[in-house]
mmCIF file of C-alpha atoms in Angstrom:
data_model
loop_
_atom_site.group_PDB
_atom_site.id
_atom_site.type_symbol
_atom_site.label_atom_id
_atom_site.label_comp_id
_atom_site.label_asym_id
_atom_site.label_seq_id
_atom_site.Cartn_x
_atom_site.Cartn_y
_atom_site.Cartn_z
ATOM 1 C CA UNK W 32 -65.612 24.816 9.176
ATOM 2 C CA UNK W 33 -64.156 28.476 8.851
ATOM 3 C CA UNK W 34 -61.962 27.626 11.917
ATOM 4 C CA UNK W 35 -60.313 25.248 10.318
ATOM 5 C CA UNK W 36 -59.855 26.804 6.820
ATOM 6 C CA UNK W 37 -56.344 28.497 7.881
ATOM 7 C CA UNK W 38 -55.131 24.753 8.813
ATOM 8 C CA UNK W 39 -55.593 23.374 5.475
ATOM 9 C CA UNK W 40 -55.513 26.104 2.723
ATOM 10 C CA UNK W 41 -53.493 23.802 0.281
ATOM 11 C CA UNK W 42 -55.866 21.148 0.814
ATOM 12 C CA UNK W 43 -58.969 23.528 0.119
ATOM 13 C CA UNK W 44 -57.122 25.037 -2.624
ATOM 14 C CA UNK W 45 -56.344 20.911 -4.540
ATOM 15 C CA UNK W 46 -59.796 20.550 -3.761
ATOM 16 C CA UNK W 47 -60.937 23.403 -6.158
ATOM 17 C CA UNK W 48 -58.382 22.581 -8.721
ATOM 18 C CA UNK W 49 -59.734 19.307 -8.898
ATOM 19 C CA UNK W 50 -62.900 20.313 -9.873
ATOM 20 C CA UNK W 51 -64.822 19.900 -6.263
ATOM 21 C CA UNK W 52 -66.789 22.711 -4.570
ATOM 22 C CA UNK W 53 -66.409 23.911 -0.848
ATOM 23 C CA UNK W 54 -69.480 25.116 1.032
ATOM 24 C CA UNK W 55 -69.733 27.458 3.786
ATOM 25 C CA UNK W 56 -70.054 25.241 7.316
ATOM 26 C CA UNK W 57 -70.479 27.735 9.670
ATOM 27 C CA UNK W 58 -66.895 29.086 11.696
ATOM 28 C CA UNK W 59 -67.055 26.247 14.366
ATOM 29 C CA UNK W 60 -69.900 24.128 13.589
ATOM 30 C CA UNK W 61 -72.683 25.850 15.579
ATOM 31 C CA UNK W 62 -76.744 24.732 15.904
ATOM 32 C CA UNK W 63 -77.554 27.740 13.923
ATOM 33 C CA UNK W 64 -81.349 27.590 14.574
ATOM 34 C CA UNK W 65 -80.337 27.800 18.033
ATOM 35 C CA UNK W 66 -78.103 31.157 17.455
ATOM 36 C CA UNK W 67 -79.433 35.211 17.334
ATOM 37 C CA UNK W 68 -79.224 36.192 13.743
ATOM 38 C CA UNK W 69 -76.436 38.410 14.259
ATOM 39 C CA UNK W 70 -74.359 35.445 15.306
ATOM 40 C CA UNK W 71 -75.568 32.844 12.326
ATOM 41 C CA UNK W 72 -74.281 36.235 9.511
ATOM 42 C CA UNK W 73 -71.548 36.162 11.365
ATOM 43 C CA UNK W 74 -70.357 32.521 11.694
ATOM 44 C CA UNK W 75 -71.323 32.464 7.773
ATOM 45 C CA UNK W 76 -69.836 35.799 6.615
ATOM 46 C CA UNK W 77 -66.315 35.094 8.567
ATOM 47 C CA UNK W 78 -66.499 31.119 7.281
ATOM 48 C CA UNK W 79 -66.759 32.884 3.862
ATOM 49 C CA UNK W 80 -64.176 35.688 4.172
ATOM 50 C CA UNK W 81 -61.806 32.778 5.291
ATOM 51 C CA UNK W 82 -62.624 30.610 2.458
ATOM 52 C CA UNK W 83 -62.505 33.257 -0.145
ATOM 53 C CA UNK W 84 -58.932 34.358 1.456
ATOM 54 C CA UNK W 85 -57.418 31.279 1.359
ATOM 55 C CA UNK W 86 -58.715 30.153 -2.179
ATOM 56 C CA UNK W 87 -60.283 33.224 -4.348
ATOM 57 C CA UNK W 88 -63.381 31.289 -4.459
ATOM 58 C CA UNK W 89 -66.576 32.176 -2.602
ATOM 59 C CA UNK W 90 -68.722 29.791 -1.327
ATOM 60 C CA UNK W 91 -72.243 29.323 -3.199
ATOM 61 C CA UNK W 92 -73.849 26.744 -0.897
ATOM 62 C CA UNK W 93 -73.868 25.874 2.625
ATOM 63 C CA UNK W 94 -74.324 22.587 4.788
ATOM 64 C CA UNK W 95 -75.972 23.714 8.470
ATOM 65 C CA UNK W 96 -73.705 21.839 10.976
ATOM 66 C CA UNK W 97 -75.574 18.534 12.415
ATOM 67 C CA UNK W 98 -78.802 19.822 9.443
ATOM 68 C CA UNK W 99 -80.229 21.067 12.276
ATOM 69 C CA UNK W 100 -82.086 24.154 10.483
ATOM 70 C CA UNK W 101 -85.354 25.218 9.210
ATOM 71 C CA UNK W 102 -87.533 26.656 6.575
ATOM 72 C CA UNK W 103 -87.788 30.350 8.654
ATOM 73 C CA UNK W 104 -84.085 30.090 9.055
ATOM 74 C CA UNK W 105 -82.858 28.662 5.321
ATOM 75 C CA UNK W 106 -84.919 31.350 4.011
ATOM 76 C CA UNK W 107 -83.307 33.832 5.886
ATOM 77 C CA UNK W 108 -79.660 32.585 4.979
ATOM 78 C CA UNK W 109 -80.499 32.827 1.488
ATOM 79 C CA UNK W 110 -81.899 36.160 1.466
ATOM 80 C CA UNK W 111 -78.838 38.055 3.173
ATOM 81 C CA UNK W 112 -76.070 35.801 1.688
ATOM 82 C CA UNK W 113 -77.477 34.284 -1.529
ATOM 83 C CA UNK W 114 -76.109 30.279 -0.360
ATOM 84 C CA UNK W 115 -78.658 28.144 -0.349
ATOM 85 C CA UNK W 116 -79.092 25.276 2.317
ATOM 86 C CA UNK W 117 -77.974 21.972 1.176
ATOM 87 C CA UNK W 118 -78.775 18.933 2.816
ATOM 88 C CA UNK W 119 -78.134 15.453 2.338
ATOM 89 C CA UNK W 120 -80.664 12.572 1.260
ATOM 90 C CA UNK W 121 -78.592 9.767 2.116
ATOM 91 C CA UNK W 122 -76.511 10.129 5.213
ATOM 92 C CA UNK W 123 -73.409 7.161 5.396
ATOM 93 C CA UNK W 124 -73.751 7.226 9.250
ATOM 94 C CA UNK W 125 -69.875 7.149 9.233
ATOM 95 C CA UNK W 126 -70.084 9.285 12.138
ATOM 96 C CA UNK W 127 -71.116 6.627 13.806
ATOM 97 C CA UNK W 128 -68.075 4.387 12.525
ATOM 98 C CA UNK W 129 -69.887 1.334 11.395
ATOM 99 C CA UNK W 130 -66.591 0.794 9.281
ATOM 100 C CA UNK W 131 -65.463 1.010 5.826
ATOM 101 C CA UNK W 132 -67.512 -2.166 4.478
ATOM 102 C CA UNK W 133 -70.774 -0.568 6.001
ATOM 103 C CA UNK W 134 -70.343 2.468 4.489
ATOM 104 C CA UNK W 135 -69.695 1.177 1.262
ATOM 105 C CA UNK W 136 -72.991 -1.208 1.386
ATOM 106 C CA UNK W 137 -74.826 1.658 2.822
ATOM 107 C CA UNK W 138 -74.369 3.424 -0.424
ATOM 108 C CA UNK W 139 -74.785 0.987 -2.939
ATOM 109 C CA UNK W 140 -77.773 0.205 -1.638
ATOM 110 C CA UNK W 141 -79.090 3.302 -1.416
ATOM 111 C CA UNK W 142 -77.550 5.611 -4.133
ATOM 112 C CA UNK W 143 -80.096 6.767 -7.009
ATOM 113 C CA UNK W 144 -79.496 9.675 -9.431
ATOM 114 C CA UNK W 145 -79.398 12.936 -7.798
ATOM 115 C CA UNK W 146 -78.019 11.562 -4.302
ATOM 116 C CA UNK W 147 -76.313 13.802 -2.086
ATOM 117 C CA UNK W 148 -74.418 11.635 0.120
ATOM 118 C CA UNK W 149 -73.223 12.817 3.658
ATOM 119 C CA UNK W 150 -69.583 11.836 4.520
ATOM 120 C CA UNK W 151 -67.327 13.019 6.720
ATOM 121 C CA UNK W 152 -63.537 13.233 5.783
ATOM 122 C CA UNK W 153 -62.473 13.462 9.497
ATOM 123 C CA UNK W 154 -62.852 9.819 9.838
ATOM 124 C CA UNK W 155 -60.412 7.293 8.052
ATOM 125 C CA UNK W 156 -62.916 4.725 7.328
ATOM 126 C CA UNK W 157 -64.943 7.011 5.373
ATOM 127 C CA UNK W 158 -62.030 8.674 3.085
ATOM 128 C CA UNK W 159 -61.607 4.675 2.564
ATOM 129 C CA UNK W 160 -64.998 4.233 1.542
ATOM 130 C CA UNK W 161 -65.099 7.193 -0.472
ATOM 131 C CA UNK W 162 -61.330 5.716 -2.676
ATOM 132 C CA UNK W 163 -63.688 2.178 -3.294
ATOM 133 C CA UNK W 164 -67.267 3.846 -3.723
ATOM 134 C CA UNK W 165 -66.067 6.454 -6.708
ATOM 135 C CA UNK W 166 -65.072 3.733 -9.320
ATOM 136 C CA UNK W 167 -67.629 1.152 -8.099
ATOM 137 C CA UNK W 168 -70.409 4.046 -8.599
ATOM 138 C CA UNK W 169 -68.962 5.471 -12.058
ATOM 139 C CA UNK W 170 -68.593 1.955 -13.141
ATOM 140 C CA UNK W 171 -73.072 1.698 -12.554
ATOM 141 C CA UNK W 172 -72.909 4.592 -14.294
ATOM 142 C CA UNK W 173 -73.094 7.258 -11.642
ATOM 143 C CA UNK W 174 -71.659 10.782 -12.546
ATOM 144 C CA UNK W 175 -70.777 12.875 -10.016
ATOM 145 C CA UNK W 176 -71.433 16.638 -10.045
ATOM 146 C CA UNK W 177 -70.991 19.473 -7.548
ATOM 147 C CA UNK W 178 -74.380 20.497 -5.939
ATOM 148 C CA UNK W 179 -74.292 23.614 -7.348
ATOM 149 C CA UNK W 180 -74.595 21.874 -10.971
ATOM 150 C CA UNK W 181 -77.185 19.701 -9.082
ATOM 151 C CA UNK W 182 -79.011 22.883 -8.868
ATOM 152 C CA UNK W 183 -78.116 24.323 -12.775
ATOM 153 C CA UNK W 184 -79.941 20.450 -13.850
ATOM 154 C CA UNK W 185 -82.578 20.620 -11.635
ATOM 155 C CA UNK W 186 -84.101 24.012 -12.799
ATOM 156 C CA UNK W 187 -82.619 23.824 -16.684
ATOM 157 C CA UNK W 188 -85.636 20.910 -16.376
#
């Protein structure tokens, strides 16, 4: 969330360095589809100013807070601000803090190539999930890529 960004610059900035990518999440996690345009450019374009500001990297994608969007609305996004929409195809439920084990299960089960996996950092049991479920899924052979490579693969095929 853009409201957050000026909390945590160094940890958005690692985060890049590493190698991961940071979507655009709205300023302070909205239901766009229930906002006036004006407002949804807005929460996007200051969530992207901020971003940009604290890292020198724009976003290219963004997540709709709670994926409550639509088809009218994604298309709309794109079109003024060039992110496309990303959402998830296997969510970890770790907002509903099932604990670290379920999480983990969850996604072993459940993981096939070209998963994009929901998780949540704000809760402990999921940044512990996340430590286990990296070398567990690289070790099945799993590679992990940004979505915006996601998207380079999927139309390169």
């Amino acid at each position: 969330m853009g409201v957050k960004v000026d909390l945590h610059p160094t940890i958005l900035k690692r985060a890049i360095e590493e190698g991961h990518e940071i979507a655009n999440h709205a300023w302070n996690h909205p239901v766009l589809s229930k906002l006036p345009w004006d407002d949804v450019h807005r929460q996007l374009r200051e969530t992207s100013d901020a971003l940009f500001n604290a890292t020198g990297v724009q976003p290219k994608v963004m997540r709709p807070p709670y994926g409550n969007t639509n088809k009218r609305l994604n298309e709309r996004i794109y079109k003024e601000t060039q992110m496309p929409a990303i959402m998830w195809s296997l969510d970890t439920l770790d907002w509903k803090r099932p604990g670290v084990d379920a999480i983990v299960d969850r996604v072993q089960k459940k993981a096939t190539g070209g998963t994009v996996i929901l998780c949540h950092d704000i809760h402990p049991d999921t940044v512990a999930a996340v430590i286990r479920l990296v070398p567990e899924l690289q070790k099945k052979g799993f590679v992990f890529k940004t979505v915006s490579e996601m998207i380079k693969l999927h139309y390169a095929n």
